[in-house]
PDB file of C-alpha atoms in Angstrom:
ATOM      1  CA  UNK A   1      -1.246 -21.560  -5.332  1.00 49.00           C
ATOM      2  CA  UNK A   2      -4.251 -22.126  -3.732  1.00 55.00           C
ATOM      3  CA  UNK A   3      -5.845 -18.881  -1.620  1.00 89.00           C
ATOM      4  CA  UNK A   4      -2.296 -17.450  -2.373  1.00 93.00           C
ATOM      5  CA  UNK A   5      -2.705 -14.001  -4.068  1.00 96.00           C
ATOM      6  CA  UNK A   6       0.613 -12.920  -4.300  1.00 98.00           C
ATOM      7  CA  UNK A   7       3.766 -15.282  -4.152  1.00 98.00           C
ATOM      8  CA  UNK A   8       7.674 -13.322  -4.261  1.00 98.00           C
ATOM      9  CA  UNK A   9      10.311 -15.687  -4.353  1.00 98.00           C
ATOM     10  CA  UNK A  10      14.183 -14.906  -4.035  1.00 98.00           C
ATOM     11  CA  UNK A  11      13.637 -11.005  -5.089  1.00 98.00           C
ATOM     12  CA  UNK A  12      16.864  -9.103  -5.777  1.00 98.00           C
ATOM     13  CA  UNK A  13      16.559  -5.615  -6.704  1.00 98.00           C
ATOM     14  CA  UNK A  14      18.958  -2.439  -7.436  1.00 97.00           C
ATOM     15  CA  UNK A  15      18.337   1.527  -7.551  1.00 96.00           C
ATOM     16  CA  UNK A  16      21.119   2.764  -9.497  1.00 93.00           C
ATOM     17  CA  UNK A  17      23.271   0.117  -9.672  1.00 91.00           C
ATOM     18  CA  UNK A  18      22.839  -0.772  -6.102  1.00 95.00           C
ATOM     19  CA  UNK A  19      21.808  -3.413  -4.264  1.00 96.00           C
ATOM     20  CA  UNK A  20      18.700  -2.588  -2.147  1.00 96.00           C
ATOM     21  CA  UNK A  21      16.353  -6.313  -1.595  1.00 97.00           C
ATOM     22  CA  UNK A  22      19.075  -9.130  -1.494  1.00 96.00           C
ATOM     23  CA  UNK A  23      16.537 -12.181  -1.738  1.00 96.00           C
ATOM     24  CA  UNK A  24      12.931 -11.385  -0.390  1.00 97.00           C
ATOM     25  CA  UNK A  25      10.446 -13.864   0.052  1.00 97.00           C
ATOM     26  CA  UNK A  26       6.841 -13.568   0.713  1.00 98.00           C
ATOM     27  CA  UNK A  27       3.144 -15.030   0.165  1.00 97.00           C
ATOM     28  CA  UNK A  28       0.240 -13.198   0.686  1.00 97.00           C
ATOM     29  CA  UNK A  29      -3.255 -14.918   1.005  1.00 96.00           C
ATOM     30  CA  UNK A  30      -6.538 -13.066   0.102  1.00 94.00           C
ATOM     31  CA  UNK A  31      -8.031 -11.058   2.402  1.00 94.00           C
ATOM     32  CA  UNK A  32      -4.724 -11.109   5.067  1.00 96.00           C
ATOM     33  CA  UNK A  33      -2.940  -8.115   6.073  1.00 96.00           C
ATOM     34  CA  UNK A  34       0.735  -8.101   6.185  1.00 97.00           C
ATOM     35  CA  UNK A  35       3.303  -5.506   7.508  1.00 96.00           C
ATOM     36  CA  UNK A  36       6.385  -4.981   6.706  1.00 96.00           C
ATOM     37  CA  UNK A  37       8.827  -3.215   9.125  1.00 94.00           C
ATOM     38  CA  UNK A  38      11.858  -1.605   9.804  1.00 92.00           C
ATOM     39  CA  UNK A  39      14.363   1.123   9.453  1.00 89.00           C
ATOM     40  CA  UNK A  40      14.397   3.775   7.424  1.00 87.00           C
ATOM     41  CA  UNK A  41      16.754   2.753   4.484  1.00 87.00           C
ATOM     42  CA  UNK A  42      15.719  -1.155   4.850  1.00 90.00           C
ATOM     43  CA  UNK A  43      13.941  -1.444   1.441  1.00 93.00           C
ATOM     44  CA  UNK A  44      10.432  -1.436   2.137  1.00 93.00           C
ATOM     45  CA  UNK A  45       9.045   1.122  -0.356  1.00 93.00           C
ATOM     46  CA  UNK A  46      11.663  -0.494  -2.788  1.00 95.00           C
ATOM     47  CA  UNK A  47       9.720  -3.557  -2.335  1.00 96.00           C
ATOM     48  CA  UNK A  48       6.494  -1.663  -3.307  1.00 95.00           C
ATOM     49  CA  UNK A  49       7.602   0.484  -5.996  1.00 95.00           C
ATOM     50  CA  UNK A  50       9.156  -2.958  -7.358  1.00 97.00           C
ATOM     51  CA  UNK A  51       5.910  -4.815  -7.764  1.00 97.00           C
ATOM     52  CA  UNK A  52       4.244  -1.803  -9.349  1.00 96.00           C
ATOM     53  CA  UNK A  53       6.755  -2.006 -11.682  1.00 95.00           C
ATOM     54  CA  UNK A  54       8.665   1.713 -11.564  1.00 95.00           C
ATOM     55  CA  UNK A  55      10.952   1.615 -14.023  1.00 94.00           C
ATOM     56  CA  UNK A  56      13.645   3.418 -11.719  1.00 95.00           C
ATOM     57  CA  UNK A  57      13.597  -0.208  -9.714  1.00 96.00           C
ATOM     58  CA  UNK A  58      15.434  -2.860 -11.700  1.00 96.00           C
ATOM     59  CA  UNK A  59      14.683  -6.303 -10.985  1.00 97.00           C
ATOM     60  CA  UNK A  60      18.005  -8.536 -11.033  1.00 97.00           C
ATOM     61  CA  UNK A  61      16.494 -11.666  -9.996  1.00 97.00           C
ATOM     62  CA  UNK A  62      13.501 -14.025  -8.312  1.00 98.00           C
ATOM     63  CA  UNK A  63      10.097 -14.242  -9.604  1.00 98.00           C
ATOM     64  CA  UNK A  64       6.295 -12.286  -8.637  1.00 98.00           C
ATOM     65  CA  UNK A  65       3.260 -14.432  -9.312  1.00 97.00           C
ATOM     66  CA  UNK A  66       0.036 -12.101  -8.639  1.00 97.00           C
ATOM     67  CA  UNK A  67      -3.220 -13.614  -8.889  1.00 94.00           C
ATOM     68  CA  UNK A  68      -1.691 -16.563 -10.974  1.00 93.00           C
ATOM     69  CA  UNK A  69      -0.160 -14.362 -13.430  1.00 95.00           C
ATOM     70  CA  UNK A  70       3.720 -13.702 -13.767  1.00 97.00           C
ATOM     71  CA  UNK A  71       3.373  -9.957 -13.033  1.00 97.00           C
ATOM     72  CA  UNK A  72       7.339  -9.082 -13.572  1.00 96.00           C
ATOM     73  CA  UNK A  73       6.122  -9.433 -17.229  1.00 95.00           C
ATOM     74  CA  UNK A  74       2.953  -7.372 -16.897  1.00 96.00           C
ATOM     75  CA  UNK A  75       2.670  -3.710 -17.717  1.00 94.00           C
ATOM     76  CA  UNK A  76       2.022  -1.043 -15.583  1.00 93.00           C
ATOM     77  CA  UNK A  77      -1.372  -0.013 -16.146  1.00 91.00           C
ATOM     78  CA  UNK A  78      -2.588  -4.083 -16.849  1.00 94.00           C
ATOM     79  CA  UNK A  79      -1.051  -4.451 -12.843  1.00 95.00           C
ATOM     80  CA  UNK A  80      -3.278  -1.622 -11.521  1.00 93.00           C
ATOM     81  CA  UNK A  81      -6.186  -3.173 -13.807  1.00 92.00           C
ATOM     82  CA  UNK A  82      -5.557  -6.692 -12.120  1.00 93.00           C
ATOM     83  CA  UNK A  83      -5.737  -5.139  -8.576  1.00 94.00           C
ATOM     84  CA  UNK A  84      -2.611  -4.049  -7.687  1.00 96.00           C
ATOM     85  CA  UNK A  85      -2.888  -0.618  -5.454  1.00 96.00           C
ATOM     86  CA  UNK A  86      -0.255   1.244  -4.167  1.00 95.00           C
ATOM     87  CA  UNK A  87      -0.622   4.676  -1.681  1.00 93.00           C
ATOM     88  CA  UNK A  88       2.501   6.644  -1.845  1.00 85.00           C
ATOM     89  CA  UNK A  89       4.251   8.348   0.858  1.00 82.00           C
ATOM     90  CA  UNK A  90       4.554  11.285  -1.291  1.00 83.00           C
ATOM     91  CA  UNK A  91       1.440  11.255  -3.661  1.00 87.00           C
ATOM     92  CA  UNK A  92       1.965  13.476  -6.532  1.00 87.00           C
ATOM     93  CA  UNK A  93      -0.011  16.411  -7.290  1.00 91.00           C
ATOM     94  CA  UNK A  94      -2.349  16.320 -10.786  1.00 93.00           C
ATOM     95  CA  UNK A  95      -3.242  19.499 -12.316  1.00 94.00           C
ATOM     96  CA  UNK A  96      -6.285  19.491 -14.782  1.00 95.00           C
ATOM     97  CA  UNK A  97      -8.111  16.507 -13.471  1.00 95.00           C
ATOM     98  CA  UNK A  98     -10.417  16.240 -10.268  1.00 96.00           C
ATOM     99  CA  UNK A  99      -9.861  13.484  -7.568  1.00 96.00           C
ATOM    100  CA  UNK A 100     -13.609  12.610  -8.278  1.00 96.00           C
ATOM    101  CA  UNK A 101     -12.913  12.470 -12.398  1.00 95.00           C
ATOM    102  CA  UNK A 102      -9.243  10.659 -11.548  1.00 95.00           C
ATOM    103  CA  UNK A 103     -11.474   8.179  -9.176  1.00 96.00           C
ATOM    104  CA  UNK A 104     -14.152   7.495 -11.967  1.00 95.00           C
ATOM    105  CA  UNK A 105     -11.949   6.828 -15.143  1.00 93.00           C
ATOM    106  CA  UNK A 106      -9.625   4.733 -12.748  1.00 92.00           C
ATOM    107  CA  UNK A 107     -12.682   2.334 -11.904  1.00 92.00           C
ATOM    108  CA  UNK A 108     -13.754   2.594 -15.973  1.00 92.00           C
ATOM    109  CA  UNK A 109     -10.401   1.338 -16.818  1.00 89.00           C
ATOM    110  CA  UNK A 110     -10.274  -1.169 -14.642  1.00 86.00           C
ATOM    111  CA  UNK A 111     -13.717  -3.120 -14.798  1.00 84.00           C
ATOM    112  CA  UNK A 112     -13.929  -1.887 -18.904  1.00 83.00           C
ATOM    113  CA  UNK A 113     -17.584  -0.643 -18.049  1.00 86.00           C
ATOM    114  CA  UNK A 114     -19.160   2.836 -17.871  1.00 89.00           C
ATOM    115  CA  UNK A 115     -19.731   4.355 -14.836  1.00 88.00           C
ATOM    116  CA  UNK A 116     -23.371   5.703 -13.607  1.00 90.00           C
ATOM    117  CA  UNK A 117     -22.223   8.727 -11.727  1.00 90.00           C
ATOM    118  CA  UNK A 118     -25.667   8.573 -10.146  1.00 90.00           C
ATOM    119  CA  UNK A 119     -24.339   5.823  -8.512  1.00 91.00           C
ATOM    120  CA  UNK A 120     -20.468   6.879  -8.265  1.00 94.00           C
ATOM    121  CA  UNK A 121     -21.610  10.041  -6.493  1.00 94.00           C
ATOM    122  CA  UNK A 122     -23.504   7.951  -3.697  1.00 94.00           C
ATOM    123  CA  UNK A 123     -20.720   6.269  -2.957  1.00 94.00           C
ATOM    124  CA  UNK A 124     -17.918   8.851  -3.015  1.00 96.00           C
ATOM    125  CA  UNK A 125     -20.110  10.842  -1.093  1.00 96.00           C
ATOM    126  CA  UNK A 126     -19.854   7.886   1.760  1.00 95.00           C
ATOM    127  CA  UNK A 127     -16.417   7.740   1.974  1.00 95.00           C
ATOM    128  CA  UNK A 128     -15.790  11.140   2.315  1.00 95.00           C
ATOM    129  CA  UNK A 129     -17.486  11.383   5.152  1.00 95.00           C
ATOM    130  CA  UNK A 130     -16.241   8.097   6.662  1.00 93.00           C
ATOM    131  CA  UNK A 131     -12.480  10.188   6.227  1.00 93.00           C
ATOM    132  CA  UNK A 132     -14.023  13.352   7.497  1.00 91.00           C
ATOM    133  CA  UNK A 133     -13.234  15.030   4.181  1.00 92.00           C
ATOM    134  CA  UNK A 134     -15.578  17.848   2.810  1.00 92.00           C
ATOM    135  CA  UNK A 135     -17.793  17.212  -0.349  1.00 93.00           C
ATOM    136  CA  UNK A 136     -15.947  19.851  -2.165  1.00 93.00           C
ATOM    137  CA  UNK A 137     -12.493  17.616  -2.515  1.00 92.00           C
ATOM    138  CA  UNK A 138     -14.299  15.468  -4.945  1.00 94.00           C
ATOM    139  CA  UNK A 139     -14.084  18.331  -7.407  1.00 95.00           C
ATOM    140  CA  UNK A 140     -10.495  19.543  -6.632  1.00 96.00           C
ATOM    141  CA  UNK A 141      -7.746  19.060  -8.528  1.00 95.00           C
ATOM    142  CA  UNK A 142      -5.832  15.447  -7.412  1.00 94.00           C
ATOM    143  CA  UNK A 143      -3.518  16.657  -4.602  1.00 94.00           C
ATOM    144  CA  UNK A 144      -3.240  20.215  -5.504  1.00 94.00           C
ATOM    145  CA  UNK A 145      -3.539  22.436  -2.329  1.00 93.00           C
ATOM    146  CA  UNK A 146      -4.139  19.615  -0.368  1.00 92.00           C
ATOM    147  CA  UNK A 147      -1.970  19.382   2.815  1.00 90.00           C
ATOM    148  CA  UNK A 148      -0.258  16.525   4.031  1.00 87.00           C
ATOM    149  CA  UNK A 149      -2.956  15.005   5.711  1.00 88.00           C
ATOM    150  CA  UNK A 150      -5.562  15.425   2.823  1.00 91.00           C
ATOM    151  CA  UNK A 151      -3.209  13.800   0.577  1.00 92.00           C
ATOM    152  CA  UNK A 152      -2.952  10.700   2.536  1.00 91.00           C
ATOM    153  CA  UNK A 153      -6.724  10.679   3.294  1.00 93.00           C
ATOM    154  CA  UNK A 154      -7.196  11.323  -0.692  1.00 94.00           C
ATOM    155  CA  UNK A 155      -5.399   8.347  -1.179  1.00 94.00           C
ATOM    156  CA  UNK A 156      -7.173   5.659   1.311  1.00 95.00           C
ATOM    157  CA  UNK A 157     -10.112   7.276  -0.422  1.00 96.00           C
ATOM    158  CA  UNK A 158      -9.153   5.681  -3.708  1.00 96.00           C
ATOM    159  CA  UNK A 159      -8.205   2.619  -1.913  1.00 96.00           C
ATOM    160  CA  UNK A 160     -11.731   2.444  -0.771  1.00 96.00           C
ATOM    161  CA  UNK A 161     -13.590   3.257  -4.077  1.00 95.00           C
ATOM    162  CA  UNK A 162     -11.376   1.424  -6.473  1.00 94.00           C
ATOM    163  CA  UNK A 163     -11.401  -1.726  -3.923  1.00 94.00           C
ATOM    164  CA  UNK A 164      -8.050  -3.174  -4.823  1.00 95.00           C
ATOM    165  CA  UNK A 165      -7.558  -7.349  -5.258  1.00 96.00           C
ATOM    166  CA  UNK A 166      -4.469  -5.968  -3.453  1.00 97.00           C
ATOM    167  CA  UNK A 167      -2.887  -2.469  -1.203  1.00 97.00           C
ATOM    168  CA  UNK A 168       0.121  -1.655  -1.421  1.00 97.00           C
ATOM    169  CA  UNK A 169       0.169   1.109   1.572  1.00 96.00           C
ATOM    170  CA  UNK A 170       3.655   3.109   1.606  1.00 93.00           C
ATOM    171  CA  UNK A 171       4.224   5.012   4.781  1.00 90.00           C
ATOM    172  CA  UNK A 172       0.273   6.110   4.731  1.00 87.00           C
ATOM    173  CA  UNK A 173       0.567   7.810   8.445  1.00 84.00           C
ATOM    174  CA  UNK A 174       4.421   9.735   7.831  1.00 82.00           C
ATOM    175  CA  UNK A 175       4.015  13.070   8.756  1.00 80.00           C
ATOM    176  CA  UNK A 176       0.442  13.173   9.868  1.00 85.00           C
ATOM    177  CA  UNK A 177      -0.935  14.240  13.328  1.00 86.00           C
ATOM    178  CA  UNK A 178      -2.854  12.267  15.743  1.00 87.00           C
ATOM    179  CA  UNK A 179      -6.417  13.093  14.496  1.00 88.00           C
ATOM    180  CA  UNK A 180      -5.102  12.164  10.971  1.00 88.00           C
ATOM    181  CA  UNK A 181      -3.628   9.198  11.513  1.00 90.00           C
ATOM    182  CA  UNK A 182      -6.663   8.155  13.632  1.00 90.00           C
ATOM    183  CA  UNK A 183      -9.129   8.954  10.645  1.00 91.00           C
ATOM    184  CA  UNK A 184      -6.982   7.069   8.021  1.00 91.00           C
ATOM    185  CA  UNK A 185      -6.508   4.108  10.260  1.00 92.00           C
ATOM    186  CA  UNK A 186     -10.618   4.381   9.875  1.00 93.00           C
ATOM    187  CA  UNK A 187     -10.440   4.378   6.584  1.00 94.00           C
ATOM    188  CA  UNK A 188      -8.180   0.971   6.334  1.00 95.00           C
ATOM    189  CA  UNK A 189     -10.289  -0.548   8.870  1.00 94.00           C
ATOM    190  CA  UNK A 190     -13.223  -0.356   6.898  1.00 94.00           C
ATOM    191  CA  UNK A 191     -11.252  -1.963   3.895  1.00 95.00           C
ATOM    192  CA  UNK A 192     -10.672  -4.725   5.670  1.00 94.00           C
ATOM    193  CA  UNK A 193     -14.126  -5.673   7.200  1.00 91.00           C
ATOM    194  CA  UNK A 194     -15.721  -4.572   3.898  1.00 87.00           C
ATOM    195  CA  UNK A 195     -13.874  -5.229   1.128  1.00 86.00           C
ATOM    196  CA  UNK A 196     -12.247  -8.640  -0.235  1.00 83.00           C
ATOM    197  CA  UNK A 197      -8.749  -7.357  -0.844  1.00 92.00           C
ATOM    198  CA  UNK A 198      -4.923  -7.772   0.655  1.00 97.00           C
ATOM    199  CA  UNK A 199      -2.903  -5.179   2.373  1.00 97.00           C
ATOM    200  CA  UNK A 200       0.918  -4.781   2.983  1.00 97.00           C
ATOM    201  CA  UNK A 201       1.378  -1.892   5.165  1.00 96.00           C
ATOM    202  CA  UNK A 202       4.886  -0.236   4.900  1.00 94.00           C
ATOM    203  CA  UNK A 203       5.481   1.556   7.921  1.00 87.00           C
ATOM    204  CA  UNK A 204       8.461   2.246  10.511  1.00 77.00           C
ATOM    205  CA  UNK A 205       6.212   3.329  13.096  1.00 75.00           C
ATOM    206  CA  UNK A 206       3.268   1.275  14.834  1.00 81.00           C
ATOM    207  CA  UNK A 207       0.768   4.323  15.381  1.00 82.00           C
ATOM    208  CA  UNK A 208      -1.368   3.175  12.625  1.00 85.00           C
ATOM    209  CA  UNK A 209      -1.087  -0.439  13.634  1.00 89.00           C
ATOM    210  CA  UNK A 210      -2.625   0.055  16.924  1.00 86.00           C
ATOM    211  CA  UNK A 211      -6.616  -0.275  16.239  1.00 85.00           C
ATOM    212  CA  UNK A 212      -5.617  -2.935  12.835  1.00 91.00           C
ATOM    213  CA  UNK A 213      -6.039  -6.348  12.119  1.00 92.00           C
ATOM    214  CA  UNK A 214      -2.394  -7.608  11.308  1.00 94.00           C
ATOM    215  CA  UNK A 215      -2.146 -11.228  10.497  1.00 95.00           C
ATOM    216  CA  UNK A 216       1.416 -11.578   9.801  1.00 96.00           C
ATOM    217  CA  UNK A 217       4.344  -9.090  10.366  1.00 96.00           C
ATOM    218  CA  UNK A 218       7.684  -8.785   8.327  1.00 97.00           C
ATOM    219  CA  UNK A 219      11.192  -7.424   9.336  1.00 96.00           C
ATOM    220  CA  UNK A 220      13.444  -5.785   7.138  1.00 96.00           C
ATOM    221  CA  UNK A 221      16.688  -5.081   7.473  1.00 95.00           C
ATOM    222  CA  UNK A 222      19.111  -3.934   4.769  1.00 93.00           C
ATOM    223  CA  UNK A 223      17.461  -5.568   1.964  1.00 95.00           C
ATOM    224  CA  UNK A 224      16.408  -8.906   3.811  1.00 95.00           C
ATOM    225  CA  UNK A 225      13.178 -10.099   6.067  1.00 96.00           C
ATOM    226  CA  UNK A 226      15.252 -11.485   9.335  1.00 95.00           C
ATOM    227  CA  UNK A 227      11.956 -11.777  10.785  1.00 95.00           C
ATOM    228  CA  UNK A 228       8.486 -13.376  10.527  1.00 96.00           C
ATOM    229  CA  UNK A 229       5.418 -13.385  12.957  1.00 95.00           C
ATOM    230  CA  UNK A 230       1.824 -11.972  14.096  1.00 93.00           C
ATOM    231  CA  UNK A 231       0.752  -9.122  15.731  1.00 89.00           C
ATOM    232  CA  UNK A 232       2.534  -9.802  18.708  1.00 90.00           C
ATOM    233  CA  UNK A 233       6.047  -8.428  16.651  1.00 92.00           C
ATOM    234  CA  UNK A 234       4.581  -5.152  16.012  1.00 90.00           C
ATOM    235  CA  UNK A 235       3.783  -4.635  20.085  1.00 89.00           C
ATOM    236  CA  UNK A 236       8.429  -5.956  20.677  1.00 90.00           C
ATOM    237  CA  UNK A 237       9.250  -3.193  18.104  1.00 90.00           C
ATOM    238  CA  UNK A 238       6.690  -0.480  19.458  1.00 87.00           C
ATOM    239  CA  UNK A 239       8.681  -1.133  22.806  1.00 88.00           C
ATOM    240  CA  UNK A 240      11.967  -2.044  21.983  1.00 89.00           C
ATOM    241  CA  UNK A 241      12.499  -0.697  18.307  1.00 89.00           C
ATOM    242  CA  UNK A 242      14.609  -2.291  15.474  1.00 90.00           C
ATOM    243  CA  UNK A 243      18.159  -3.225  17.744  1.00 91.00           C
ATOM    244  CA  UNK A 244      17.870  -6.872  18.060  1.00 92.00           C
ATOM    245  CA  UNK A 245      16.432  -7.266  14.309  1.00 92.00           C
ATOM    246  CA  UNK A 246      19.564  -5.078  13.266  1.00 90.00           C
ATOM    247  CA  UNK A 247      22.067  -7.235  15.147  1.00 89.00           C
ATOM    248  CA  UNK A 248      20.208 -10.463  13.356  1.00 86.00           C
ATOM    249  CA  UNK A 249      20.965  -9.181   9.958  1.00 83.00           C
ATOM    250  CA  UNK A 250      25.059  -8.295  11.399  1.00 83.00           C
ATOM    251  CA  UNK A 251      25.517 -11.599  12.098  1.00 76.00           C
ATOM    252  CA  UNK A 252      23.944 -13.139   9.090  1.00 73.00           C
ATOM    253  CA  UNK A 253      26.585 -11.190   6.430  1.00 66.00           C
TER     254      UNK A 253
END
């Protein structure tokens, strides 16, 4: 597979006995980041809730190799310890355990070391500040209280600290304001110049797009990718939306 890090072919997949992907394919080199667009109802969080294998997503065909593994047969928790991240557009609230504490055992789990929190501190400290988020989070309760905003910034937080082989980012700016979106586009930017790791941004709208490397761009329409190409695809659907994508996927059935 070469620098591929992630390699779906033919990818069928149904919600309740329905239909939703109808033959995705993809590859995803290290260190590239991919979007995947379109409208709402197209499949794209299917698509990430798929490969993180939620068992409400059943897979009825194709095959995902992740980092030269066939991760279709890989538990849940040995995908997140292999690097496979994913943000959700709704992240849940976690009573009982702090964002700093849900952070820490994360990384523990994942690298099968202990911790320093000397040294955990220092760096959760950082990125706190780089998302504008007070000290004081760190010892909250995961999501609970936070607004809408603080729960998408909580999440590129752990994206940042547990430094992913591979993001899965699901619809990170719905709902936020300007100043939100702006600091959690921040946050991704500094993923990719710092870090090592693949992102697939999930998104319907461009706003978060617009100060982002994007190496490739996807379009999906009911269940399919009609279209492939750079950058340049996201700047057509900022001004002319999903119509002529939509029309493409009419006259395929």
């Amino acid at each position: 597979m070469g620098d591929t890090l992630l390699q779906i072919r033919n990818l069928h997949v149904s919600v309740e006995e329905k239909d939703i992907l109808k033959g995705i394919d993809l590859d995803v080199k290290k260190g590239e980041t991919h979007v995947l667009m379109g409208p709402n109802g197209a499949g794209k969080s299917t698509l990430g809730n798929a490969l993180m294998g939620n068992p409400h997503y059943i897979i009825k065909d194709g095959t995902v190799t992740f980092d030269g593994k066939n991760l279709l047969e890989e538990p849940v928790n040995q995908r997140a310890k292999d690097g496979l991240f994913m943000s959700f557009q709704n992240p849940l609230e976690v009573p009982g355990i702090s964002l700093s504490n849900f952070i820490r055992n994360a990384l523990e789990q994942r690298t099968g070391e202990r911790i320093r929190l000397f040294k955990f501190r220092k760096q959760i400290q950082a990125a706190l500040e780089l998302l504008n988020m007070d000290p004081s989070y760190a010892d909250r309760d995961l999501n609970v209280g936070f607004s809408g905003g603080e729960k998408k910034k909580a999440e590129i937080l752990q994206l940042l600290m547990l430094n992913p082989s591979l993001a899965i980012l699901d619809e990170t700016d719905s709902g936020l304001d300007v100043d939100a979106v702006r600091t959690v586009s921040k946050g991704i930017q500094e993923f990719q110049q710092n870090h090592e790791g693949a992102l697939i941004i999930i998104t319907h709208s461009t706003r978060i797009l617009e100060s982002l490397k994007v190496d490739h761009t996807h379009v999906l329409v009911n269940g399919k990718i009609v279209e492939n190409g750079d950058g340049s695809l996201v700047d057509e659907i900022n001004e002319n939306g999903f119509e002529r994508f939509e029309k493409m996927a009419e006259n395929a059935e």
